[in-house]
Structures are given as structure tokens and as C-alpha cells.
CSV table of C-alpha atoms in Angstrom, one decimal:
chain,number,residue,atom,x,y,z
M,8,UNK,CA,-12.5,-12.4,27.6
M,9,UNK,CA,-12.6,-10.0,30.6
M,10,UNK,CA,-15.5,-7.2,30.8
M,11,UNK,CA,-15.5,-3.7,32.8
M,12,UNK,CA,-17.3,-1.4,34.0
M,13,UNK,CA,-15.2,1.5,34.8
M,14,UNK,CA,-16.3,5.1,35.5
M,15,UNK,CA,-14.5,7.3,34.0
M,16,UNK,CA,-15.6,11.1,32.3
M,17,UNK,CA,-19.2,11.2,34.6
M,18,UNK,CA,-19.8,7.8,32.3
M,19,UNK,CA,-20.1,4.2,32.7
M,20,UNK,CA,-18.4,2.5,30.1
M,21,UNK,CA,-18.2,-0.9,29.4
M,22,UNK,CA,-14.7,-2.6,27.8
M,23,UNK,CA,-14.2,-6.0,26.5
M,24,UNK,CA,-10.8,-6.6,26.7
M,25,UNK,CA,-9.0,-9.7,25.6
M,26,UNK,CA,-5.4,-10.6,25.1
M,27,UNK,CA,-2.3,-10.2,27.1
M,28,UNK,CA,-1.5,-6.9,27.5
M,29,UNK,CA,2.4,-7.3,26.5
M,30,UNK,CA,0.7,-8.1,22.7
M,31,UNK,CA,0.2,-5.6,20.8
M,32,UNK,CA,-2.9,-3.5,21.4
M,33,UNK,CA,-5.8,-3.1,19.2
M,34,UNK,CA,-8.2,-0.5,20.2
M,35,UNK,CA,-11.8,-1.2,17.9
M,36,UNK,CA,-14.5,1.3,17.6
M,37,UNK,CA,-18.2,-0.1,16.3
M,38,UNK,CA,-21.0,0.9,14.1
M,39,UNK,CA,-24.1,3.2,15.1
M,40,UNK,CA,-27.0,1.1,17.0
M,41,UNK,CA,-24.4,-1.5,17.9
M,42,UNK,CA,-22.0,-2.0,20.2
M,43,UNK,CA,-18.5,-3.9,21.3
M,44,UNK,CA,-20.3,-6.9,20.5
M,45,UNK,CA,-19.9,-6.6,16.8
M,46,UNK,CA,-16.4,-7.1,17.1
M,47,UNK,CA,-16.7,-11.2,18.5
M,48,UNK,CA,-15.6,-12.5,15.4
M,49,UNK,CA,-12.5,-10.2,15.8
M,50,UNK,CA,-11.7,-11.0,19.1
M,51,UNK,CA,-12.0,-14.9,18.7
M,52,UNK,CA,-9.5,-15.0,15.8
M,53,UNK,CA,-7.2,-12.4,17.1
M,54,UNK,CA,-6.5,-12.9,20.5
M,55,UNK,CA,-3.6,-15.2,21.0
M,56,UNK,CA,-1.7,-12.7,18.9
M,57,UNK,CA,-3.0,-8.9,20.0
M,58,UNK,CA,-4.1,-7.6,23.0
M,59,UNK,CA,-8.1,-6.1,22.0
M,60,UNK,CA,-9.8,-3.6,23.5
M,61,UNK,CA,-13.3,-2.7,22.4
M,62,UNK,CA,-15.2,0.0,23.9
M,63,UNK,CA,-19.4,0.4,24.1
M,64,UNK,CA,-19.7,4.6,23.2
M,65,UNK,CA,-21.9,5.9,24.8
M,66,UNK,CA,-25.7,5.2,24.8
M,67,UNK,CA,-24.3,2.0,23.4
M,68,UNK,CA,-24.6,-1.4,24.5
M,69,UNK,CA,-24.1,-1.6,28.2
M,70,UNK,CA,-22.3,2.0,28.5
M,71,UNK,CA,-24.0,5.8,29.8
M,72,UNK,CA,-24.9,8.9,27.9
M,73,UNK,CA,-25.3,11.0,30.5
M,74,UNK,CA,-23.2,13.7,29.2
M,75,UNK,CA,-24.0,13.8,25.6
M,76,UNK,CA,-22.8,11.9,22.9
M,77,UNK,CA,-20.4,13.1,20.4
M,78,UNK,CA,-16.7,12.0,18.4
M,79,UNK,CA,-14.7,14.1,20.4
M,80,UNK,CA,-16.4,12.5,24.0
M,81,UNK,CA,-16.5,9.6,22.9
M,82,UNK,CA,-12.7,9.3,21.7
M,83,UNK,CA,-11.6,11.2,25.4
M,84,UNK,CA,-13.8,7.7,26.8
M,85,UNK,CA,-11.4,6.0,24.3
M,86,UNK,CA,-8.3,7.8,25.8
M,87,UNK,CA,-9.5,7.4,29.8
M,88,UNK,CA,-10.0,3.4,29.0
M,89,UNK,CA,-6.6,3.0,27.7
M,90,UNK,CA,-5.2,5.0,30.1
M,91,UNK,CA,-6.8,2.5,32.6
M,92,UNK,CA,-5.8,0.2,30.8
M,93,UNK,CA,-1.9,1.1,30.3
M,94,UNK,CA,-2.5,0.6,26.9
M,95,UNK,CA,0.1,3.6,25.1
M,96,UNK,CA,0.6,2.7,21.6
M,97,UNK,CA,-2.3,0.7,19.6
M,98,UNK,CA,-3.5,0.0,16.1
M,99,UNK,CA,-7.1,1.6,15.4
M,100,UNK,CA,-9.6,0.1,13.8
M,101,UNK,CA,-13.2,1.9,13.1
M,102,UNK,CA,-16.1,0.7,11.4
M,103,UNK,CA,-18.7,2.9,9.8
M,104,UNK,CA,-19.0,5.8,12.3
M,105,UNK,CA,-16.4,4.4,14.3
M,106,UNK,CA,-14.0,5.4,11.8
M,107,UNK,CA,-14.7,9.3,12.8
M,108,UNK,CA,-13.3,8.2,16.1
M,109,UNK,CA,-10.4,6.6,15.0
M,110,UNK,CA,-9.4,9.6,13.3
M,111,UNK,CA,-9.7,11.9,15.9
M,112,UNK,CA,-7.8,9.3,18.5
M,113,UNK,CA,-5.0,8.6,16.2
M,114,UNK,CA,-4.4,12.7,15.3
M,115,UNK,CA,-4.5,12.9,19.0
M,116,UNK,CA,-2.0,9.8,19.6
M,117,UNK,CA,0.5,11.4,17.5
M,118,UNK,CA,3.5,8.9,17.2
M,119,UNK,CA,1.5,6.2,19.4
M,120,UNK,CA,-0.4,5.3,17.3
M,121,UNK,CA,0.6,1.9,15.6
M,122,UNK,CA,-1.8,2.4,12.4
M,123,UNK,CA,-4.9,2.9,11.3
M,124,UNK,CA,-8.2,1.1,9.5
M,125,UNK,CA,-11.1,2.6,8.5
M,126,UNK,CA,-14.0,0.2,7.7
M,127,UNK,CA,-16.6,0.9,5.6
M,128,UNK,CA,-16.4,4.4,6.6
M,129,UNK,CA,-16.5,7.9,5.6
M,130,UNK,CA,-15.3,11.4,5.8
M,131,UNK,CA,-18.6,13.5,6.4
M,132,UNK,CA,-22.0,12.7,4.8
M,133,UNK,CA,-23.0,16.3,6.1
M,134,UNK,CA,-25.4,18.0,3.7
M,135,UNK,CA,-29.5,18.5,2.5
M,136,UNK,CA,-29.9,14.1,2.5
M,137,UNK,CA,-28.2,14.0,6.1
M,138,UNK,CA,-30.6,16.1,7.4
M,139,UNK,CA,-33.3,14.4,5.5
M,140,UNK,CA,-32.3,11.3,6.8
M,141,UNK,CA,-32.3,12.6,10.4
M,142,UNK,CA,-35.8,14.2,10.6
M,143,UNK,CA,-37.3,10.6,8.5
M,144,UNK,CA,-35.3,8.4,11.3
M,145,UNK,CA,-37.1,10.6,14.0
M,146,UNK,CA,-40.6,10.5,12.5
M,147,UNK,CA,-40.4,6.6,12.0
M,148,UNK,CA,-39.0,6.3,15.9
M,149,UNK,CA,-42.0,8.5,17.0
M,150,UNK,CA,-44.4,6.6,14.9
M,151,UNK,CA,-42.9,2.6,15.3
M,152,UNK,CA,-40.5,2.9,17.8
M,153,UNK,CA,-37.0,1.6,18.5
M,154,UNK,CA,-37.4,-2.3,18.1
M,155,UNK,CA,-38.9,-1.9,14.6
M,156,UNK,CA,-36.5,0.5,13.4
M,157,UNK,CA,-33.9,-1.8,14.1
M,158,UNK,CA,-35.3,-4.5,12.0
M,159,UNK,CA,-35.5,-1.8,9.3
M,160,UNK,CA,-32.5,-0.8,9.3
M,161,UNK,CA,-30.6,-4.0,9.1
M,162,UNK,CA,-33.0,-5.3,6.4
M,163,UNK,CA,-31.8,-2.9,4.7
M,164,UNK,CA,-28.1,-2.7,5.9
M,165,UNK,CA,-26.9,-6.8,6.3
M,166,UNK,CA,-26.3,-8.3,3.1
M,167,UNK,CA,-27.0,-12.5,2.4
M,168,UNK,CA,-23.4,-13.5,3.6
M,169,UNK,CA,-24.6,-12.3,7.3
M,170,UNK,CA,-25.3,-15.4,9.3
M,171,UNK,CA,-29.2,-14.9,10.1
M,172,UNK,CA,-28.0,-15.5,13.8
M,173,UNK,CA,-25.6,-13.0,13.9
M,174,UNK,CA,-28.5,-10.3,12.0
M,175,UNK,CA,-30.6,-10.8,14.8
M,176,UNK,CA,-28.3,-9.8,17.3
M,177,UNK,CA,-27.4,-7.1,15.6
M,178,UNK,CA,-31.4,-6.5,15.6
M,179,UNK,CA,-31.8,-6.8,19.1
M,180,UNK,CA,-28.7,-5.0,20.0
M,181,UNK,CA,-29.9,-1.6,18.2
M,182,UNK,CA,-33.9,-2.4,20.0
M,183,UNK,CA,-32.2,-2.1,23.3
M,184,UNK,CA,-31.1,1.9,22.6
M,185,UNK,CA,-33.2,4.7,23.5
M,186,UNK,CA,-34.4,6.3,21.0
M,187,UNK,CA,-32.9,10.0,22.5
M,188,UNK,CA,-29.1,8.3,22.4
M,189,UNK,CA,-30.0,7.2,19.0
M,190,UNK,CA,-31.2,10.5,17.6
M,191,UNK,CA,-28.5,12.2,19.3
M,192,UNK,CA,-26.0,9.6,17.7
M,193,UNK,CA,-27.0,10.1,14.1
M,194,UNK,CA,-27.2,14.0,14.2
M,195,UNK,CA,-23.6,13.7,15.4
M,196,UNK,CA,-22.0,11.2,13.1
M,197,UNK,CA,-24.1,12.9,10.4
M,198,UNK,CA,-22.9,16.6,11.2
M,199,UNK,CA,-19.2,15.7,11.7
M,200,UNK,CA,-16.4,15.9,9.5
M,201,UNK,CA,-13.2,13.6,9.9
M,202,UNK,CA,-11.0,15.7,7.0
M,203,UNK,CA,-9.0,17.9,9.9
M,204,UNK,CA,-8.2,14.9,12.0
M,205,UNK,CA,-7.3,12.9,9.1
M,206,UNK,CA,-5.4,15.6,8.0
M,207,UNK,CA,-3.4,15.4,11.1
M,208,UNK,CA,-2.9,11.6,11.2
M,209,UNK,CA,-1.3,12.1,7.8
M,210,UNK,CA,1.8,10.1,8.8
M,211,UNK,CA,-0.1,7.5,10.5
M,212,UNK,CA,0.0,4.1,8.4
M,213,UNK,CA,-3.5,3.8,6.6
M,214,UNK,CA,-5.6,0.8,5.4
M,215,UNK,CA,-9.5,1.9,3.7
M,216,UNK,CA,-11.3,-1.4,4.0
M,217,UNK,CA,-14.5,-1.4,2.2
M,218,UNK,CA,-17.6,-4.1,1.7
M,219,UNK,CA,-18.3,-4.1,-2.5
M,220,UNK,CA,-21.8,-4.3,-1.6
M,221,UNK,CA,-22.5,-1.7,1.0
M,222,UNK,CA,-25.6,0.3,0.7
M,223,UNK,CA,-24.9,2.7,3.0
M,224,UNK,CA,-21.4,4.3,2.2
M,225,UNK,CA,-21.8,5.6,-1.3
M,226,UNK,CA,-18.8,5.3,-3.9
M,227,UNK,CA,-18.8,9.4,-3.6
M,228,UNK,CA,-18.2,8.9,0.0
M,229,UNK,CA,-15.9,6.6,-0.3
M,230,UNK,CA,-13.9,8.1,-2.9
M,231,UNK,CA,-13.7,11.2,-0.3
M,232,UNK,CA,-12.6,9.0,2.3
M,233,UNK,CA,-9.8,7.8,-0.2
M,234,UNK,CA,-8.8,11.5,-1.5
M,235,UNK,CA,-8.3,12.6,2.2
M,236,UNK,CA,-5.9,9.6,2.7
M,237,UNK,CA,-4.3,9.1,-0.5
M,238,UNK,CA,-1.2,7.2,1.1
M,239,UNK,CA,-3.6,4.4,2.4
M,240,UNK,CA,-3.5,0.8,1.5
M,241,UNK,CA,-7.0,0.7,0.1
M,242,UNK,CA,-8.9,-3.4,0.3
M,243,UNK,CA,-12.2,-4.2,-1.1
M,244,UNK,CA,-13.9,-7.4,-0.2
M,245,UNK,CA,-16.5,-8.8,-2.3
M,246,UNK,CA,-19.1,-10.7,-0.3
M,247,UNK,CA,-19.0,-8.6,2.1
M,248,UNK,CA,-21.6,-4.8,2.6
M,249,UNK,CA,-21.6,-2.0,5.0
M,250,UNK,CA,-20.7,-4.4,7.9
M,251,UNK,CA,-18.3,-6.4,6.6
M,252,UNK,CA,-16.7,-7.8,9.6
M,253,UNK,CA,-19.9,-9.5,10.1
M,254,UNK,CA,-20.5,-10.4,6.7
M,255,UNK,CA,-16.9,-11.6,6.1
M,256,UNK,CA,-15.2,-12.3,9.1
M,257,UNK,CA,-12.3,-14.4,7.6
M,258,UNK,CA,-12.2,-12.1,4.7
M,259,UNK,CA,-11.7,-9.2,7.5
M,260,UNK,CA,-9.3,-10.9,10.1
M,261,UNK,CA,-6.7,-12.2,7.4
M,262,UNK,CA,-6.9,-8.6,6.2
M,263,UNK,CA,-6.2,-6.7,9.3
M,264,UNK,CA,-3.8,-9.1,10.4
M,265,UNK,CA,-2.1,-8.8,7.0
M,266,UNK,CA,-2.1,-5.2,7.6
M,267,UNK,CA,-0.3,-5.4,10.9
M,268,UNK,CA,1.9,-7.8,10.1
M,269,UNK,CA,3.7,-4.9,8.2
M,270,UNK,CA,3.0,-2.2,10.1
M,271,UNK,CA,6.0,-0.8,11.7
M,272,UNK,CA,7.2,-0.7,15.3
């Protein structure tokens, strides 16, 4: 696996990258908190047969927020990598809010784009318990700070099938955010709405890959997701919850690679 630093858009953004690049490409996004490091399961079963690029947003991981964070700047980071990169057509894959930026990337790829998954993912959660969540997130940050948040929120996130090894670097992944990026990230992902890029990407191939047990997409979010792309594939896996390529890695990699394997072009 190779790592980069590159500055591009006033950011530094850290890539993992991994693969030839004459494979096909596979551009991931990853969940709120975390960071391309989710994606390791991924990358170790995929990469003799797709080049993989993974991307930390930004205030994430090992990447900058120095200009703000939001879907649209995060998918024109997105756009600058693989333009670094030389990567011109790719399959999309988003978890969770990661799935708003796959959207947006693949209405903006037009024809380049290979296919689409959205993971355990959403169309908008915008409304009177967004905002609730957002103002309880920022009192309990004020109060307890970062690193206890994060042990919070995957308590209450990671279902039994996640290793305990791999929860805790999830745990100590979120700690490492400030509190500001994370704020800033939630209002965002909270506030945003991926029905008009969706709604663009209407001829991109589709898969909605869901966790039976998440606790954090609701079935009414889910069944908007699925009435704003009713020509997806739709997959549910059963041991797995809101993070399922942690939860279910096998599960997960035989399904995207089944998914590919059909895609066309």
C-alpha cells in the first residue's frame, strides 16, 4: 500500500492507494469520525484485482480542514486526488455519510463513472431530531470531550460481529478529531440532501448495501434511500449493523466484488 500527502484545494489530504493503476479503479469514501482506515479489510482482499483509492475528508484522519468541511469540498478533494492520480473512470463506494459524496462525484462523473454503492447510507436525515442530535453531540463534547464521545458512539454504533480490536481503532480514530471538525462534520452530513445528485446519477449502475442490524440508519431512511434509486440492486447482510464492512468484511467484499463483476465497461 502506498500513502500521500498531496496538497491540493488549500488542503492536505492524505490517500491510500493500492493496486495497479491499469485495474480498475475504486474510489471509497468512509464514515463520520473515521477515516481511510476503515476501509483495510477492503483493500487487503481487493487489491490484486482493482486499483483502490481511499481518501481521509477533511478533518479526518491525517487530512486538513482548513477551509471548511462540506459534501461538495470534500468530493472536489475527491476529483483533485484522482486527477493526480490519473484515475478517469471508477466505481464508488460510500459508507454512511460517505454515500452523500458518492452521489455528488458520480452525478458529476457523468459517464465515468463505473457504478455506484451506497453503504449503510442515506438520503437526508434533515429535520427537528437532526438538529436535536446536533446541539446533544455538542453539549456532551463541551461537557466529556472528544475521547469519550468516541467510546460512546461506537458502543452504541458496532454491533457483536466487530472484532473488539478493530472497535477500538475505530475508538481511537474518532478521539484523535477536534471537536470543531467534528461538529462541523455532523451539521453538514445532517443538513444535506443527496436526492438531486442521485437524481442525476440516475443512469449510473446502483447497489443499496445495508447492515440488518444498524442502529443508526432507520428503515424510513433507508426506504428513502431505496425510493430515490429504485433501479438499484438492493443487499442486506445479516450479521452485520451501521458499519458493516467492519462487522462483515467477507460478507462485504464478496458483495462488492459480485457487484462489479457485472458492472459494465
Amino acid at each position: 500500500m502506498t500513502l500521500h500527502d498531496f496538497d491540493l484545494n488549500g488542503e492536505r489530504l492524505h490517500v491510500r492507494v493500492e493496486g495497479t493503476p491499469e485495474l480498475p479503479s475504486v474510489v471509497f469514501f468512509h464514515s463520520l469520525g473515521l477515516s481511510s482506515a476503515m476501509w483495510a479489510s477492503q483493500f487487503d482482499a481487493l487489491r490484486d484485482r482493482y486499483h483502490l483509492v481511499a481518501m481521509d475528508c477533511r478533518g479526518h484522519g491525517r487530512s486538513s480542514n482548513r477551509g471548511g468541511f462540506s459534501i461538495g469540498n470534500c468530493v472536489d478533494d475527491a476529483a483533485a486526488v484522482m486527477n493526480v492520480l490519473g484515475v478517469r473512470r471508477a466505481h464508488l463506494v460510500g459508507l454512511s455519510m460517505g454515500g452523500l459524496m458518492a452521489a455528488e462525484l458520480a452525478a458529476r462523473l457523468d459517464g465515468a463513472c463505473r457504478s455506484m454503492v451506497l453503504a449503510c447510507s442515506y438520503c437526508t436525515l434533515a429535520g427537528p431530531e437532526a438538529q436535536a442530535r446536533i446541539e446533544s453531540t455538542r453539549e456532551f463534547l463541551r461537557d466529556r470531550g472528544i475521547a469519550a464521545f468516541a467510546q460512546m458512539y461506537m458502543d452504541g454504533t458496532a454491533c457483536a460481529s466487530m472484532e473488539p480490536a478493530v472497535k477500538s481503532e475505530m475508538v481511537a480514530l474518532i478521539a484523535t478529531m477536534k471537536m470543531d471538525d467534528y461538529l462541523q462534520t455532523l451539521q453538514s452530513i445532517l443538513n444535506d440532501d443527496a436526492r438531486p445528485a442521485l437524481s442525476r446519477a440516475s443512469g449510473v449502475r446502483t447497489l443499496v448495501l445495508s447492515g440488518r442490524l444498524d442502529r443508526r440508519v432507520t428503515p424510513a431512511a433507508l426506504q428513502m434511500l431505496k425510493n430515490a434509486v429504485p433501479h438499484a440492486s438492493v443487499v442486506e447482510l445479516d450479521r452485520a449493523g451501521h458499519l458493516a464492512n467492519l462487522e462483515d468484511p467477507e460478507l462485504f467484499n464478496r458483495t462488492l466484488a459480485d457487484f462489479w463483476s457485472t458492472a459494465p465497461g
